[in-house]
mmCIF file of N, CA and C in Angstrom:
data_model
loop_
_atom_site.group_PDB
_atom_site.id
_atom_site.type_symbol
_atom_site.label_atom_id
_atom_site.label_comp_id
_atom_site.label_asym_id
_atom_site.label_seq_id
_atom_site.Cartn_x
_atom_site.Cartn_y
_atom_site.Cartn_z
ATOM 1 N N MET A 1 296.665 30.545 170.410
ATOM 2 C CA MET A 1 298.072 29.402 169.961
ATOM 3 C C MET A 1 298.036 28.391 169.094
ATOM 4 N N GLU A 2 298.065 28.506 167.966
ATOM 5 C CA GLU A 2 298.081 27.354 166.973
ATOM 6 C C GLU A 2 299.189 26.474 167.258
ATOM 7 N N GLU A 3 298.769 25.452 167.392
ATOM 8 C CA GLU A 3 300.463 24.104 167.313
ATOM 9 C C GLU A 3 300.406 23.929 165.982
ATOM 10 N N LYS A 4 302.017 23.425 165.847
ATOM 11 C CA LYS A 4 302.029 23.328 164.158
ATOM 12 C C LYS A 4 302.014 21.609 164.351
ATOM 13 N N GLY A 5 301.416 21.416 162.992
ATOM 14 C CA GLY A 5 301.272 19.738 162.957
ATOM 15 C C GLY A 5 299.871 19.477 162.879
ATOM 16 N N MET A 6 298.912 20.257 164.411
ATOM 17 C CA MET A 6 297.511 20.280 163.893
ATOM 18 C C MET A 6 296.832 20.492 162.348
ATOM 19 N N SER A 7 296.193 19.434 162.139
ATOM 20 C CA SER A 7 295.379 19.388 160.958
ATOM 21 C C SER A 7 293.503 19.601 160.806
ATOM 22 N N GLU A 8 293.719 20.386 159.928
ATOM 23 C CA GLU A 8 291.951 20.508 160.111
ATOM 24 C C GLU A 8 291.205 19.218 160.058
ATOM 25 N N ASN A 9 289.544 18.766 160.335
ATOM 26 C CA ASN A 9 289.168 17.656 159.814
ATOM 27 C C ASN A 9 288.019 17.974 158.606
ATOM 28 N N LYS A 10 289.115 17.330 157.410
ATOM 29 C CA LYS A 10 288.285 17.870 156.479
ATOM 30 C C LYS A 10 287.325 17.549 156.358
ATOM 31 N N GLN A 11 286.306 17.622 154.835
ATOM 32 C CA GLN A 11 285.095 16.695 155.273
ATOM 33 C C GLN A 11 285.222 16.315 153.463
ATOM 34 N N TYR A 12 285.165 15.334 152.664
ATOM 35 C CA TYR A 12 285.172 14.788 151.924
ATOM 36 C C TYR A 12 284.104 14.661 150.437
ATOM 37 N N GLU A 13 283.630 15.095 149.687
ATOM 38 C CA GLU A 13 282.823 14.986 148.967
ATOM 39 C C GLU A 13 282.591 12.907 148.314
ATOM 40 N N ASN A 14 280.897 12.509 148.679
ATOM 41 C CA ASN A 14 281.850 11.043 148.372
ATOM 42 C C ASN A 14 282.189 11.268 146.152
ATOM 43 N N GLU A 15 282.252 12.398 145.687
ATOM 44 C CA GLU A 15 282.328 11.599 144.483
ATOM 45 C C GLU A 15 284.024 11.619 144.651
ATOM 46 N N TYR A 16 284.478 12.838 144.981
ATOM 47 C CA TYR A 16 286.215 12.771 145.707
ATOM 48 C C TYR A 16 286.269 11.395 146.623
ATOM 49 N N LYS A 17 285.708 10.928 147.504
ATOM 50 C CA LYS A 17 286.052 9.300 148.009
ATOM 51 C C LYS A 17 285.994 8.696 146.757
ATOM 52 N N VAL A 18 285.268 8.551 145.955
ATOM 53 C CA VAL A 18 285.193 7.758 144.849
ATOM 54 C C VAL A 18 285.925 7.280 143.897
ATOM 55 N N GLN A 19 286.854 8.655 143.596
ATOM 56 C CA GLN A 19 287.301 9.344 142.598
ATOM 57 C C GLN A 19 289.047 8.672 143.023
ATOM 58 N N ALA A 20 289.344 9.288 144.231
ATOM 59 C CA ALA A 20 290.469 8.751 145.433
ATOM 60 C C ALA A 20 290.412 6.746 144.659
ATOM 61 N N VAL A 21 289.547 6.210 145.880
ATOM 62 C CA VAL A 21 289.136 4.785 145.748
ATOM 63 C C VAL A 21 289.819 4.168 143.923
ATOM 64 N N LYS A 22 289.392 4.420 143.102
ATOM 65 C CA LYS A 22 289.204 4.492 141.833
ATOM 66 C C LYS A 22 290.925 4.086 141.383
ATOM 67 N N LEU A 23 291.720 5.682 142.086
ATOM 68 C CA LEU A 23 292.931 6.252 141.678
ATOM 69 C C LEU A 23 293.933 5.191 142.436
ATOM 70 N N ALA A 24 293.467 4.657 143.489
ATOM 71 C CA ALA A 24 294.248 3.950 144.698
ATOM 72 C C ALA A 24 293.969 2.536 143.965
ATOM 73 N N LYS A 25 293.529 2.217 142.878
ATOM 74 C CA LYS A 25 293.115 1.121 142.458
ATOM 75 C C LYS A 25 294.163 0.764 141.159
ATOM 76 N N LYS A 26 294.290 1.081 141.137
ATOM 77 C CA LYS A 26 295.320 1.849 139.785
ATOM 78 C C LYS A 26 296.649 2.097 139.424
ATOM 79 N N ILE A 27 296.960 3.064 140.989
ATOM 80 C CA ILE A 27 298.417 3.054 140.969
ATOM 81 C C ILE A 27 298.719 2.688 142.229
ATOM 82 N N GLY A 28 297.987 2.441 143.643
ATOM 83 C CA GLY A 28 298.304 1.856 144.518
ATOM 84 C C GLY A 28 298.045 2.888 145.476
ATOM 85 N N ALA A 29 297.852 2.621 147.002
ATOM 86 C CA ALA A 29 297.019 3.245 147.871
ATOM 87 C C ALA A 29 297.763 4.498 148.369
ATOM 88 N N VAL A 30 299.174 4.428 148.554
ATOM 89 C CA VAL A 30 300.419 4.957 149.288
ATOM 90 C C VAL A 30 300.457 6.146 148.010
ATOM 91 N N LYS A 31 300.807 5.838 146.836
ATOM 92 C CA LYS A 31 301.304 6.595 145.694
ATOM 93 C C LYS A 31 299.735 7.532 145.603
ATOM 94 N N ALA A 32 298.334 7.166 145.209
ATOM 95 C CA ALA A 32 297.332 7.864 144.987
ATOM 96 C C ALA A 32 297.603 8.786 146.465
ATOM 97 N N ALA A 33 297.777 8.584 147.787
ATOM 98 C CA ALA A 33 297.423 9.384 148.632
ATOM 99 C C ALA A 33 298.245 10.485 148.302
ATOM 100 N N ASN A 34 299.634 10.523 148.382
ATOM 101 C CA ASN A 34 300.783 10.738 148.296
ATOM 102 C C ASN A 34 300.220 12.250 147.129
ATOM 103 N N GLU A 35 299.769 11.734 145.868
ATOM 104 C CA GLU A 35 299.532 12.128 144.566
ATOM 105 C C GLU A 35 298.181 13.500 144.681
ATOM 106 N N LEU A 36 296.771 12.883 145.717
ATOM 107 C CA LEU A 36 296.175 13.599 146.189
ATOM 108 C C LEU A 36 296.014 14.402 147.959
ATOM 109 N N GLN A 37 297.565 14.304 147.875
ATOM 110 C CA GLN A 37 298.093 14.961 148.987
ATOM 111 C C GLN A 37 296.925 14.601 150.451
ATOM 112 N N ILE A 38 296.610 13.222 150.997
ATOM 113 C CA ILE A 38 295.660 13.423 151.497
ATOM 114 C C ILE A 38 296.188 12.076 152.487
ATOM 115 N N PRO A 39 296.009 11.963 154.014
ATOM 116 C CA PRO A 39 296.714 10.738 154.526
ATOM 117 C C PRO A 39 296.215 9.064 153.968
ATOM 118 N N VAL A 40 297.144 8.479 153.925
ATOM 119 C CA VAL A 40 297.173 6.660 153.380
ATOM 120 C C VAL A 40 296.064 6.249 154.135
ATOM 121 N N ASN A 41 295.750 6.492 155.421
ATOM 122 C CA ASN A 41 294.943 5.713 156.524
ATOM 123 C C ASN A 41 293.615 6.293 156.038
ATOM 124 N N MET A 42 293.327 7.261 155.937
ATOM 125 C CA MET A 42 292.253 7.666 155.465
ATOM 126 C C MET A 42 291.589 7.072 153.907
ATOM 127 N N LEU A 43 292.676 6.864 153.239
ATOM 128 C CA LEU A 43 292.421 6.301 151.724
ATOM 129 C C LEU A 43 291.663 5.156 152.273
ATOM 130 N N TYR A 44 292.825 4.247 152.858
ATOM 131 C CA TYR A 44 292.429 2.895 153.683
ATOM 132 C C TYR A 44 290.936 2.825 154.123
ATOM 133 N N GLY A 45 291.073 4.124 154.270
ATOM 134 C CA GLY A 45 289.515 3.929 155.481
ATOM 135 C C GLY A 45 288.233 3.984 154.407
ATOM 136 N N TRP A 46 288.412 4.381 153.275
ATOM 137 C CA TRP A 46 287.256 4.594 152.186
ATOM 138 C C TRP A 46 287.411 3.122 151.551
ATOM 139 N N ILE A 47 288.830 2.828 151.564
ATOM 140 C CA ILE A 47 288.594 1.695 150.235
ATOM 141 C C ILE A 47 287.761 0.353 151.303
ATOM 142 N N GLY A 48 288.258 0.175 152.721
ATOM 143 C CA GLY A 48 287.294 -0.045 153.382
ATOM 144 C C GLY A 48 286.215 -0.098 153.373
ATOM 145 N N LYS A 49 285.506 0.727 153.101
ATOM 146 C CA LYS A 49 283.918 1.510 153.274
ATOM 147 C C LYS A 49 283.777 0.886 151.574
ATOM 148 N N VAL A 50 284.230 0.581 151.017
ATOM 149 C CA VAL A 50 283.974 0.273 149.599
ATOM 150 C C VAL A 50 283.508 -1.330 149.273
ATOM 151 N N LYS A 51 284.182 -2.182 150.203
ATOM 152 C CA LYS A 51 284.339 -3.542 151.018
ATOM 153 C C LYS A 51 283.231 -3.870 151.246
ATOM 154 N N ILE A 52 282.918 -2.933 152.363
ATOM 155 C CA ILE A 52 281.951 -3.303 153.308
ATOM 156 C C ILE A 52 280.538 -2.932 152.177
ATOM 157 N N GLY A 53 280.738 -1.954 151.404
ATOM 158 C CA GLY A 53 279.464 -1.671 150.526
ATOM 159 C C GLY A 53 278.366 -0.154 150.925
ATOM 160 N N SER A 54 279.435 0.268 151.592
ATOM 161 C CA SER A 54 278.633 1.754 152.348
ATOM 162 C C SER A 54 279.475 2.841 151.643
ATOM 163 N N LEU A 55 280.241 1.981 150.675
ATOM 164 C CA LEU A 55 280.975 4.074 149.732
ATOM 165 C C LEU A 55 280.877 2.837 148.100
ATOM 166 N N ASP A 56 279.924 3.514 147.728
ATOM 167 C CA ASP A 56 279.500 2.483 146.141
ATOM 168 C C ASP A 56 280.401 3.368 144.761
ATOM 169 N N ILE A 57 280.990 2.916 144.674
ATOM 170 C CA ILE A 57 281.596 3.337 143.673
ATOM 171 C C ILE A 57 281.567 2.976 141.959
ATOM 172 N N GLY A 58 280.369 1.998 141.904
ATOM 173 C CA GLY A 58 280.123 2.084 140.491
ATOM 174 C C GLY A 58 279.895 0.665 140.112
ATOM 175 N N CYS A 59 278.893 0.572 139.298
ATOM 176 C CA CYS A 59 278.905 -0.904 138.767
ATOM 177 C C CYS A 59 279.908 -1.202 137.920
ATOM 178 N N GLY A 60 280.804 -2.283 138.001
ATOM 179 C CA GLY A 60 281.605 -2.700 137.046
ATOM 180 C C GLY A 60 283.534 -2.370 138.356
ATOM 181 N N GLU A 61 283.193 -1.410 139.232
ATOM 182 C CA GLU A 61 284.582 -0.925 139.449
ATOM 183 C C GLU A 61 284.711 -2.032 141.126
ATOM 184 N N ARG A 62 284.115 -3.098 140.987
ATOM 185 C CA ARG A 62 283.911 -3.846 142.220
ATOM 186 C C ARG A 62 285.127 -5.002 141.598
ATOM 187 N N SER A 63 286.243 -5.809 142.395
ATOM 188 C CA SER A 63 286.992 -6.982 141.987
ATOM 189 C C SER A 63 286.410 -7.784 142.330
ATOM 190 N N PRO A 64 286.480 -9.414 141.428
ATOM 191 C CA PRO A 64 285.428 -9.738 141.546
ATOM 192 C C PRO A 64 285.286 -11.136 143.254
ATOM 193 N N GLU A 65 286.238 -10.652 144.256
ATOM 194 C CA GLU A 65 286.605 -10.758 145.421
ATOM 195 C C GLU A 65 285.301 -10.330 146.121
ATOM 196 N N GLU A 66 284.915 -8.713 146.140
ATOM 197 C CA GLU A 66 283.899 -7.670 146.246
ATOM 198 C C GLU A 66 283.081 -8.045 146.024
ATOM 199 N N SER A 67 282.878 -8.370 144.999
ATOM 200 C CA SER A 67 281.071 -9.050 144.377
ATOM 201 C C SER A 67 281.161 -10.451 144.969
ATOM 202 N N LEU A 68 281.900 -11.039 145.177
ATOM 203 C CA LEU A 68 281.547 -12.331 145.464
ATOM 204 C C LEU A 68 281.021 -12.171 146.995
ATOM 205 N N ASN A 69 281.574 -11.338 147.623
ATOM 206 C CA ASN A 69 281.184 -11.139 149.423
ATOM 207 C C ASN A 69 279.536 -10.843 149.375
ATOM 208 N N ILE A 70 279.705 -9.526 148.527
ATOM 209 C CA ILE A 70 278.653 -8.728 149.084
ATOM 210 C C ILE A 70 277.222 -10.149 148.075
ATOM 211 N N ALA A 71 277.190 -10.975 147.180
ATOM 212 C CA ALA A 71 276.625 -11.992 146.625
ATOM 213 C C ALA A 71 276.443 -12.961 147.869
ATOM 214 N N GLU A 72 277.281 -13.335 148.861
ATOM 215 C CA GLU A 72 277.176 -14.362 149.993
ATOM 216 C C GLU A 72 276.525 -13.369 150.861
ATOM 217 N N GLU A 73 276.767 -12.086 150.663
ATOM 218 C CA GLU A 73 276.155 -11.771 152.401
ATOM 219 C C GLU A 73 274.633 -11.507 151.648
ATOM 220 N N ASN A 74 274.357 -11.007 150.418
ATOM 221 C CA ASN A 74 272.929 -10.885 149.993
ATOM 222 C C ASN A 74 272.010 -12.189 150.208
ATOM 223 N N GLN A 75 272.747 -13.357 150.369
ATOM 224 C CA GLN A 75 272.124 -14.837 150.301
ATOM 225 C C GLN A 75 271.784 -15.036 151.557
ATOM 226 N N GLN A 76 272.747 -14.519 152.331
ATOM 227 C CA GLN A 76 272.667 -14.907 153.838
ATOM 228 C C GLN A 76 271.478 -13.983 154.237
ATOM 229 N N LEU A 77 271.340 -12.451 153.873
ATOM 230 C CA LEU A 77 270.099 -12.082 153.857
ATOM 231 C C LEU A 77 268.693 -12.181 154.001
ATOM 232 N N ARG A 78 268.957 -12.674 152.301
ATOM 233 C CA ARG A 78 267.880 -13.971 152.273
ATOM 234 C C ARG A 78 266.872 -14.786 153.367
ATOM 235 N N LYS A 79 267.958 -15.547 153.512
ATOM 236 C CA LYS A 79 267.545 -16.809 154.819
ATOM 237 C C LYS A 79 267.614 -15.498 156.007
ATOM 238 N N ARG A 80 267.699 -15.096 156.007
ATOM 239 C CA ARG A 80 267.740 -14.265 157.499
ATOM 240 C C ARG A 80 266.244 -13.833 157.814
ATOM 241 N N ILE A 81 265.351 -12.857 156.288
ATOM 242 C CA ILE A 81 264.371 -12.608 156.044
ATOM 243 C C ILE A 81 263.423 -13.548 155.607
ATOM 244 N N LYS A 82 263.751 -14.379 155.040
ATOM 245 C CA LYS A 82 262.720 -15.774 154.848
ATOM 246 C C LYS A 82 262.492 -15.938 156.794
ATOM 247 N N ALA A 83 264.150 -16.071 157.328
ATOM 248 C CA ALA A 83 263.213 -17.190 158.990
ATOM 249 C C ALA A 83 262.689 -16.148 159.701
ATOM 250 N N LEU A 84 262.798 -14.604 159.782
ATOM 251 C CA LEU A 84 262.211 -13.725 160.557
ATOM 252 C C LEU A 84 260.744 -13.444 160.075
ATOM 253 N N GLU A 85 260.650 -13.635 158.781
ATOM 254 C CA GLU A 85 258.956 -13.983 157.991
ATOM 255 C C GLU A 85 258.167 -15.068 158.808
ATOM 256 N N LYS A 86 258.637 -16.329 158.403
ATOM 257 C CA LYS A 86 258.362 -17.414 159.478
ATOM 258 C C LYS A 86 258.040 -17.269 160.637
ATOM 259 N N GLU A 87 258.766 -16.348 161.285
ATOM 260 C CA GLU A 87 258.777 -16.397 162.933
ATOM 261 C C GLU A 87 257.739 -15.538 162.785
ATOM 262 N N ASN A 88 257.265 -14.664 162.237
ATOM 263 C CA ASN A 88 256.383 -13.530 162.440
ATOM 264 C C ASN A 88 255.125 -13.696 162.029
ATOM 265 N N LYS A 89 255.210 -15.096 161.027
ATOM 266 C CA LYS A 89 254.094 -15.801 160.674
ATOM 267 C C LYS A 89 253.589 -16.640 162.204
ATOM 268 N N ARG A 90 254.443 -17.206 162.712
ATOM 269 C CA ARG A 90 253.712 -17.726 163.869
ATOM 270 C C ARG A 90 253.776 -16.977 164.905
ATOM 271 N N LEU A 91 254.447 -16.075 165.261
ATOM 272 C CA LEU A 91 253.708 -15.051 166.232
ATOM 273 C C LEU A 91 252.453 -14.820 166.007
ATOM 274 N N ARG A 92 252.469 -14.390 164.824
ATOM 275 C CA ARG A 92 250.325 -13.745 164.745
ATOM 276 C C ARG A 92 249.829 -14.931 164.687
ATOM 277 N N ALA A 93 249.649 -16.019 164.566
ATOM 278 C CA ALA A 93 248.706 -17.017 164.870
ATOM 279 C C ALA A 93 248.892 -17.393 165.793
ATOM 280 N N TYR A 94 249.964 -17.546 166.677
ATOM 281 C CA TYR A 94 249.713 -17.369 168.037
ATOM 282 C C TYR A 94 248.861 -15.974 168.567
ATOM 283 N N VAL A 95 249.335 -15.013 168.460
ATOM 284 C CA VAL A 95 248.768 -14.148 169.252
ATOM 285 C C VAL A 95 246.512 -13.655 169.020
ATOM 286 N N HIS A 96 246.689 -14.648 167.448
ATOM 287 C CA HIS A 96 245.481 -14.383 167.540
ATOM 288 C C HIS A 96 244.833 -15.570 167.882
ATOM 289 N N SER A 97 245.190 -16.657 168.163
ATOM 290 C CA SER A 97 244.941 -18.139 169.035
ATOM 291 C C SER A 97 244.626 -17.634 170.391
ATOM 292 N N GLU A 98 245.658 -16.789 170.912
ATOM 293 C CA GLU A 98 245.229 -16.050 172.031
ATOM 294 C C GLU A 98 243.855 -15.516 172.574
ATOM 295 N N LYS A 99 243.739 -14.265 171.045
ATOM 296 C CA LYS A 99 242.212 -13.715 171.757
ATOM 297 C C LYS A 99 241.037 -14.304 171.181
ATOM 298 N N MET A 100 241.214 -15.598 170.946
ATOM 299 C CA MET A 100 240.110 -16.260 170.890
ATOM 300 C C MET A 100 239.881 -16.955 171.894
ATOM 301 N N ILE A 101 240.441 -17.395 172.788
ATOM 302 C CA ILE A 101 240.646 -17.983 173.958
ATOM 303 C C ILE A 101 239.384 -16.871 175.145
#
């Protein structure tokens, strides 16, 4: 016996999610969710994925704040890569010097 109110877990294509997020940016998340007949929390989840970069909505579709956050994160990641490369070089030199002994 199936309970009323229980819904199936639907899987949505990325393109559908992208279009839903774009619509939400134009008319608001609640209106977009109602129009698309999807739970608003699901749409907020997709919007959150766009903000962290795990759902790409295309070039030119990000807000200046989102673009700035991505640029800052890229800068931090470049610094981290540089530090790790330096550490790897140091460790290689140490391992090499230990082999010589």
